[in-house]
Each structure stands twice: as C-alpha cells, then as structure tokens.
Coordinates of C-alpha atoms in Angstrom, one line a residue:
M1 CA 87.2 83.1 95.9
S2 CA 86.3 86.6 94.8
V3 CA 88.6 89.6 94.8
S4 CA 86.8 91.2 97.7
D5 CA 87.4 88.1 99.8
R6 CA 91.2 88.8 99.5
G7 CA 90.7 92.4 100.4
A8 CA 91.7 95.6 98.6
A9 CA 95.3 95.2 99.7
G10 CA 95.6 91.8 98.0
L11 CA 94.1 93.2 94.8
R12 CA 96.3 96.2 94.9
E13 CA 99.4 94.1 95.0
E14 CA 98.1 91.8 92.3
A15 CA 97.2 94.7 90.0
R16 CA 100.5 96.4 90.6
A17 CA 102.5 93.3 89.7
W18 CA 100.3 92.6 86.6
L19 CA 100.5 96.1 85.3
E20 CA 104.3 96.3 85.7
D21 CA 104.7 93.1 83.8
A22 CA 102.1 93.9 81.1
L23 CA 103.5 97.4 80.5
S24 CA 107.0 96.2 80.1
G25 CA 106.6 93.8 77.3
E26 CA 104.4 93.9 74.2
F27 CA 102.5 97.0 75.5
A28 CA 105.4 99.0 76.7
H29 CA 104.7 101.7 74.1
V30 CA 101.1 102.4 75.4
R31 CA 102.3 104.0 78.7
G32 CA 100.8 107.5 79.0
L33 CA 98.9 107.4 75.7
G34 CA 95.6 109.1 75.4
G35 CA 93.8 111.3 77.9
P36 CA 92.1 114.7 77.6
G37 CA 93.2 116.5 74.5
R38 CA 95.3 113.5 73.4
E39 CA 92.5 111.0 72.6
H40 CA 93.9 110.6 69.1
E41 CA 97.0 108.9 70.3
G42 CA 97.5 105.2 69.5
H43 CA 93.8 104.3 69.3
E44 CA 94.3 100.9 67.7
L45 CA 97.1 100.1 70.1
R46 CA 95.0 101.2 73.0
Q47 CA 92.1 99.1 71.9
A48 CA 94.4 96.1 71.6
W49 CA 95.4 96.9 75.2
E50 CA 91.7 97.0 76.2
R51 CA 91.3 93.5 74.9
H52 CA 94.4 92.4 76.7
L53 CA 92.9 93.9 80.0
G54 CA 89.7 92.0 79.3
K55 CA 91.3 88.7 78.6
A56 CA 93.3 89.0 81.9
G57 CA 90.2 89.8 83.9
W58 CA 91.0 93.5 84.6
T59 CA 87.9 95.1 83.1
C60 CA 84.5 95.4 84.7
L61 CA 85.8 94.3 88.1
G62 CA 82.5 95.0 89.9
W63 CA 80.3 93.1 87.5
P64 CA 79.0 89.5 88.3
E65 CA 81.3 86.7 87.2
R66 CA 78.6 85.5 84.8
Y67 CA 79.4 88.6 82.6
G68 CA 83.2 88.4 82.9
G69 CA 83.6 90.5 86.1
R70 CA 84.9 89.6 89.5
A71 CA 82.1 90.8 91.8
A72 CA 84.7 93.1 93.3
S73 CA 83.8 95.5 96.1
L74 CA 84.1 99.2 95.6
E75 CA 87.2 99.2 97.7
D76 CA 88.7 96.6 95.4
Q77 CA 87.8 98.7 92.3
V78 CA 89.3 101.9 93.8
A79 CA 92.5 100.0 94.5
F80 CA 92.7 98.9 90.8
Y81 CA 91.9 102.3 89.4
E82 CA 94.6 103.9 91.6
E83 CA 97.2 101.4 90.6
Y84 CA 96.3 101.7 87.0
A85 CA 96.8 105.5 87.2
R86 CA 100.1 105.2 89.1
A87 CA 101.4 102.8 86.5
D88 CA 100.8 105.5 83.8
A89 CA 98.7 103.0 81.9
P90 CA 97.0 104.4 78.8
A91 CA 93.6 106.2 78.8
R92 CA 90.9 103.6 78.5
V93 CA 89.0 103.4 75.2
G94 CA 86.3 101.3 76.8
H95 CA 85.5 103.5 79.8
I96 CA 82.0 104.6 78.5
G97 CA 81.0 101.0 78.0
E98 CA 82.4 99.8 81.3
G99 CA 81.6 102.8 83.5
L100 CA 78.3 104.0 82.1
I101 CA 76.2 101.8 79.9
G102 CA 77.4 98.5 81.4
P103 CA 76.2 99.2 84.9
T104 CA 73.0 100.7 83.4
I105 CA 72.3 97.4 81.5
L106 CA 73.0 95.5 84.7
E107 CA 70.4 97.5 86.5
F108 CA 67.7 97.9 83.8
G109 CA 68.4 95.3 81.1
T110 CA 66.7 92.1 80.4
D111 CA 68.7 88.8 80.6
E112 CA 68.8 88.8 76.8
Q113 CA 70.2 92.3 76.7
K114 CA 72.8 91.5 79.4
D115 CA 73.9 88.4 77.5
R116 CA 74.2 90.3 74.2
F117 CA 75.9 93.5 75.3
L118 CA 77.9 92.9 78.5
P119 CA 80.4 90.3 77.3
P120 CA 81.7 92.4 74.3
I121 CA 82.2 95.4 76.6
Q122 CA 84.1 93.3 79.1
R123 CA 86.3 91.8 76.3
G124 CA 87.0 95.2 74.8
D125 CA 85.4 94.2 71.5
E126 CA 82.7 96.9 71.3
L127 CA 83.0 100.6 72.2
W128 CA 80.2 102.9 73.2
C129 CA 79.3 106.6 73.1
Q130 CA 76.6 108.6 74.9
G131 CA 73.8 110.3 72.9
Y132 CA 72.4 112.8 75.4
S133 CA 73.2 116.5 74.7
E134 CA 71.7 118.3 71.8
P135 CA 72.1 121.9 70.4
E136 CA 68.9 122.9 72.3
A137 CA 69.3 120.4 75.1
G138 CA 72.8 120.5 76.5
S139 CA 72.6 121.4 80.2
D140 CA 68.8 121.3 79.8
L141 CA 68.7 117.6 79.1
A142 CA 64.9 117.3 79.6
N143 CA 64.5 119.4 76.5
V144 CA 65.6 116.5 74.2
Q145 CA 64.0 116.8 70.8
T146 CA 65.5 113.7 69.0
K147 CA 62.6 111.5 68.2
A148 CA 62.0 107.8 67.6
H149 CA 59.0 105.7 66.6
L150 CA 58.3 102.0 66.1
E151 CA 58.0 100.9 62.5
G152 CA 58.2 97.3 61.3
G153 CA 59.7 95.9 64.5
E154 CA 62.4 98.6 64.7
W155 CA 62.9 102.0 66.3
V156 CA 63.4 104.7 63.7
V157 CA 65.5 107.6 65.2
T158 CA 65.7 111.1 63.8
G159 CA 67.5 114.0 65.4
Q160 CA 70.9 115.5 66.3
K161 CA 73.2 114.9 69.2
V162 CA 76.3 117.0 70.0
W163 CA 79.3 116.9 72.4
T164 CA 79.3 113.1 71.8
S165 CA 82.6 111.9 73.1
L166 CA 84.4 109.2 71.0
A167 CA 81.4 108.8 68.6
H168 CA 83.9 108.6 65.7
V169 CA 85.3 105.3 67.0
A170 CA 82.2 103.9 68.8
D171 CA 80.3 100.8 67.7
W172 CA 77.1 101.6 69.7
C173 CA 75.4 104.7 71.2
F174 CA 72.9 104.9 74.0
V175 CA 70.4 107.5 72.8
L176 CA 67.9 109.5 74.9
C177 CA 65.0 110.4 72.6
R178 CA 61.4 111.3 72.7
T179 CA 59.1 108.4 71.8
E180 CA 55.7 109.8 72.8
P181 CA 54.4 112.5 70.4
G182 CA 53.4 115.7 72.2
S183 CA 55.2 114.8 75.5
Q184 CA 57.3 117.4 77.2
R185 CA 60.2 117.7 79.5
H186 CA 61.0 114.5 81.5
K187 CA 58.0 112.5 80.3
G188 CA 57.8 110.5 77.1
L189 CA 61.5 109.8 76.8
S190 CA 63.0 106.4 76.0
Y191 CA 66.6 105.1 76.3
L192 CA 67.6 103.3 73.1
L193 CA 70.7 101.3 72.1
V194 CA 71.6 102.2 68.5
P195 CA 74.4 100.7 66.3
M196 CA 76.7 103.3 64.8
D197 CA 77.3 101.5 61.5
R198 CA 73.8 101.7 60.2
P199 CA 72.5 103.9 57.3
G200 CA 71.2 107.2 58.6
V201 CA 74.0 107.7 61.2
D202 CA 76.4 110.6 60.4
V203 CA 79.3 111.4 62.7
R204 CA 81.0 114.8 62.3
P205 CA 84.0 115.4 64.5
I206 CA 84.3 118.8 66.2
V207 CA 87.7 120.4 66.2
Q208 CA 88.5 121.6 69.7
L209 CA 90.9 124.2 71.2
T210 CA 93.6 121.5 71.4
G211 CA 93.3 120.9 67.7
T212 CA 92.0 117.4 68.3
S213 CA 88.4 116.0 68.0
E214 CA 87.3 113.9 70.9
F215 CA 83.8 115.4 70.7
N216 CA 81.4 115.0 67.8
E217 CA 78.1 115.9 66.3
V218 CA 75.9 112.9 65.5
F219 CA 73.0 113.1 63.1
F220 CA 70.3 110.4 63.0
D221 CA 68.3 110.5 59.8
G222 CA 65.9 107.6 60.0
A223 CA 68.5 105.4 61.7
R224 CA 67.1 102.0 62.8
T225 CA 67.6 99.8 65.7
A226 CA 65.8 96.6 66.8
A227 CA 62.6 97.1 68.8
G228 CA 64.2 95.1 71.7
N229 CA 67.1 97.6 72.0
I230 CA 65.4 99.7 74.6
L231 CA 66.4 99.9 78.3
G232 CA 63.5 100.1 80.6
A233 CA 60.0 100.7 79.5
P234 CA 59.0 103.1 76.7
G235 CA 58.6 106.5 78.2
D236 CA 60.7 105.7 81.2
G237 CA 64.0 106.9 79.7
W238 CA 64.5 109.8 82.1
R239 CA 64.9 107.5 85.1
V240 CA 67.3 105.2 83.2
A241 CA 69.3 108.2 82.0
M242 CA 69.7 109.7 85.5
A243 CA 70.9 106.3 86.7
T244 CA 73.6 106.4 84.0
L245 CA 74.8 109.8 85.2
G246 CA 75.1 108.5 88.7
Y247 CA 77.4 105.7 87.5
E248 CA 79.5 108.3 85.6
R249 CA 80.7 109.6 89.0
G250 CA 81.7 106.2 90.5
A251 CA 84.8 104.5 91.7
S252 CA 87.0 105.4 88.7
T253 CA 87.1 109.0 89.8
L254 CA 89.6 108.0 92.5
G255 CA 92.0 106.9 89.7
Q256 CA 91.3 110.2 87.9
Q257 CA 92.7 112.0 91.0
I258 CA 96.0 110.2 90.6
G259 CA 96.3 111.8 87.2
F260 CA 95.4 115.1 88.8
R261 CA 98.2 114.6 91.3
R262 CA 100.7 113.9 88.5
E263 CA 99.6 117.1 86.7
L264 CA 99.9 119.2 89.8
A265 CA 103.4 117.8 90.4
K266 CA 104.4 118.9 86.9
V267 CA 103.0 122.4 87.5
I268 CA 105.0 122.6 90.7
E269 CA 108.2 121.4 89.0
T270 CA 107.7 123.9 86.2
A271 CA 107.2 126.7 88.8
G272 CA 110.5 125.8 90.3
R273 CA 112.3 125.7 87.0
T274 CA 110.9 129.0 85.7
G275 CA 111.3 130.8 89.1
A276 CA 107.5 131.4 89.4
I277 CA 107.6 129.7 92.7
D278 CA 109.4 132.7 94.1
D279 CA 106.2 134.7 93.6
P280 CA 104.3 134.6 96.9
V281 CA 100.9 134.8 95.2
L282 CA 101.7 131.9 92.9
R283 CA 103.2 129.9 95.7
D284 CA 100.0 130.4 97.7
R285 CA 97.9 129.2 94.7
L286 CA 100.1 126.1 94.4
V287 CA 99.6 125.2 98.1
Q288 CA 95.9 125.9 97.8
A289 CA 95.7 123.5 94.8
W290 CA 97.4 120.8 96.8
L291 CA 95.1 121.2 99.8
E292 CA 92.0 121.1 97.6
L293 CA 93.2 118.0 95.9
E294 CA 93.5 116.3 99.3
I295 CA 90.0 117.4 100.1
M296 CA 88.8 116.0 96.8
R297 CA 90.0 112.6 97.6
L298 CA 88.6 112.5 101.1
N299 CA 85.2 113.7 99.8
A300 CA 85.2 111.1 97.1
L301 CA 85.9 108.4 99.6
R302 CA 83.1 109.7 101.9
M303 CA 80.5 109.5 99.1
L304 CA 81.6 106.2 97.6
R305 CA 78.7 103.7 97.6
P306 CA 77.1 101.2 95.1
D307 CA 74.0 103.3 94.6
P308 CA 75.2 106.9 94.2
G309 CA 72.6 109.6 94.8
P310 CA 72.2 113.2 93.7
E311 CA 75.0 114.2 96.1
V312 CA 77.6 112.9 93.6
S313 CA 77.0 116.2 91.8
I314 CA 79.2 117.7 94.6
A315 CA 82.1 115.7 93.3
K316 CA 81.6 116.6 89.7
L317 CA 81.3 120.3 90.5
Y318 CA 84.3 120.2 92.8
W319 CA 86.8 118.4 90.5
S320 CA 85.8 120.3 87.4
E321 CA 86.2 123.7 89.0
W322 CA 89.5 122.6 90.6
H323 CA 90.9 121.2 87.4
R324 CA 90.0 124.4 85.4
R325 CA 91.9 126.4 88.0
L326 CA 94.8 124.1 87.8
G327 CA 94.9 124.7 84.0
E328 CA 95.0 128.4 84.7
L329 CA 97.8 127.9 87.2
A330 CA 99.7 125.8 84.6
Q331 CA 99.7 128.7 82.3
A332 CA 100.7 131.2 85.0
V333 CA 103.8 129.2 86.1
Q334 CA 105.1 129.1 82.5
G335 CA 105.1 132.8 82.1
K336 CA 105.3 134.2 78.6
A337 CA 106.6 130.9 77.2
G338 CA 103.1 129.4 77.9
L339 CA 101.7 131.7 75.2
V340 CA 103.8 130.1 72.4
A341 CA 103.2 126.7 70.8
E342 CA 106.0 124.2 70.4
P343 CA 108.2 124.9 67.4
V344 CA 107.6 121.5 65.9
E345 CA 104.3 121.4 64.0
G346 CA 102.8 123.9 66.4
E347 CA 102.1 121.3 69.0
F348 CA 101.1 122.3 72.6
N349 CA 103.1 121.1 75.6
D350 CA 101.4 119.2 78.4
L351 CA 100.6 122.2 80.5
Q352 CA 99.2 124.2 77.6
R353 CA 97.0 121.3 76.6
L354 CA 95.9 121.0 80.3
Y355 CA 94.9 124.6 80.2
L356 CA 93.0 124.4 76.9
F357 CA 91.1 121.2 77.5
S358 CA 90.2 122.0 81.1
R359 CA 88.1 124.9 79.9
A360 CA 85.6 122.1 78.9
D361 CA 85.6 120.4 82.3
T362 CA 82.9 122.7 83.8
I363 CA 80.6 122.1 80.8
Y364 CA 80.7 118.4 79.8
A365 CA 79.2 115.6 82.0
G366 CA 76.8 118.2 83.4
S367 CA 77.7 121.9 83.6
S368 CA 78.6 123.5 86.9
E369 CA 75.3 125.6 86.8
I370 CA 73.2 122.4 86.5
Q371 CA 75.3 120.6 89.2
R372 CA 74.6 123.5 91.6
N373 CA 70.8 123.3 90.8
I374 CA 70.9 119.5 91.5
I375 CA 72.7 120.0 94.8
A376 CA 70.3 122.7 95.9
E377 CA 67.1 121.0 94.9
R378 CA 67.7 117.3 95.2
T379 CA 70.3 117.2 98.0
L380 CA 69.5 120.2 100.2
G381 CA 65.8 120.3 99.4
L382 CA 65.7 124.0 98.5
P383 CA 62.9 125.3 96.3
R384 CA 63.4 125.7 92.5

C-alpha cells in the first residue's frame, strides 16, 4: 500500500514519530544545523543524516518505488516537508538532487540514466549542483556562452558558471551549455550531466556577506563527460532547463514556510524584548508580515500540482520579496545592537544573518525582475 493510500494525515503522524525518534538518538546534534548563511555547519554529519533518511525511505517520496520512492501524492509530500521543518531537522544537503535534477531525470531521462543516477540521489550518496548562471547570463539565462562539443565519445565542456550553490561539495553538476556553433538565445543549448571530480573542473568559493561560501564560481576547461550524459536531445536543453526550474518551486516550499514562521516568531519575540513592539509603525509591519505569510501559504496550496506552469513564478517573487522585508524588519527590531557583530569571533546572530542572506533572495533562483517578466508574458499573455 502506498503512502497516498493512507492519506496525508497518516503520513504526517508517521513522519512526526519517526523524526522525533531519529533526532533524539544518534542524530540529536543535527537539529537546526545548516540553512541560509549557515551551510558550512556540520556538513559531514548532515550527509550522514541524508543517508539515514534515504535508508528509512524518507527521501524522494514522490518518486516511483522502482527508484526508491513511495509514489506519494503532493499532499503526502507537503505533510512530510512540514513535519520535517517543525522538527527543526537539519537543512538537507541533497535537496538539489531530490528536488531539481531527480524529477528532471524522471521526466526526460532514458531508463539507463534513471537506473544510474536516481538510486544514489535517493540514498544520499551523490550530491548535485546546478550549472546555469554565468557572468554574462545570470538573469538572462538564454545568453549562456559555456560551450560543449563531442570528441571521442565524450562531451568536452569549456566555460564559466557562477552563483553555483554547494558546488564545493557536489559530486555532479547539471550544466546548460551551447552545443550548436553559431546558435543564439534559446536555440542550440543542451543539458549535460558533468562529474565534478574530473580534470578541467575548478571550483572557487565566493565569500558572501555572511562570511560563508554557499555560492561558487565553477570553471570548465576542457572538462569531459560521457556522450550519454545528456538529458533530452542535443539542442533541446532550454526545454529541459525550464522544466527543472518548475520543479524548483514544488512541494518543498510549504516546508520552507514553516522555517519562515519560526523566523518571524523570533523577530516578534525580539521586538517584545527590546521594546520595539511599542513603536506603532514597527508593530504594524509585524502584523503585515504575519498576514503576508498566511497569504503565502494559501497561494502555494492553490498552485500546488504535479506539472507546475509559469505561474509558479508568482510564488518565487512573493516569498523572496517577503523574506527580504523580514530581514529588514529583523534589523529594525534589534535597534542599534543589530549593527554590531557578536563579541565572540565576530559572529552574526540569527537575525543579523537573516538580514544579510535575505539580500540574495530576490536574485538567486531567478531574479524578481525576470519573475515579473515571466508572469507578464507567459501567465498574463502581455506583450514583451
């Protein structure tokens, strides 16, 4: 019997009990580790946790059972993500594999590719990163200049990617590159799967405002991958890449909002402790933040479906703008103390880190300007 046959309520209870037990024993120390601006925390321990999740059947819930999933419904998946967040379980190190490339392989991959790549993702054995943005093709993704050509049964990749989350710990990268000489814009692109441990792959971490380095530059200098490591047909990479972006805004965002709720609660608690809540303007901003978070959840539920369309850009635009405002509010309620780092090693507190990292929210995973264009052109049908 599949998880969906028991219903989301049954899965929620099962997940809650399993997480409580798992996070009280061997993995008690992983609670709360990781997350935006803290991706450096306990990486090896969190990868061990990822494998523990996979062994227990709590990764890739929506995948077919053949590839280690449970064929769970979207409602079941949302129930798990929410319980995972409520348990203060650690930030997932395998989320790019499970949430982005895994579903893309399921949709576009050959049987051989599915058998090769999906089981290691489900088990937590192989980690992935996303090779999309470039110095001249960040928000303008169709301007990709990284090139690849076939030579001796292998793709040879040359170019530069930037803003590549977790590339420094990834085993594989899915790379959007130009494989048809002379092609422009959306045409002539291909979607390649490239191992990160090959000669010609150079990863350079980027130090961020938080002092950590989740994002990276990746240089490909004649890096090679097997000719069969291409999703879809050569030249059809744009269609595959857009499908990946749709999966990026899937069921896991409901769990993300539990984290947002926890952050908002800390902002409100701080406002009470510092006396900022007595300021009627700040108090109004706190109430507005709460109302907008409720709207965020309702809107996410309204748009939840297996084949997300361009309207999911609404969700990304909404949550990123909201979260950036929450970061600004986090600084405001701290008063002058928010301008000073912690005395021990100059560390930032949680609210300072929230403010600093949330500056990136409206840029990564599609900038707000691009999301507005997508909504206007592809959802509302407005002219370019």
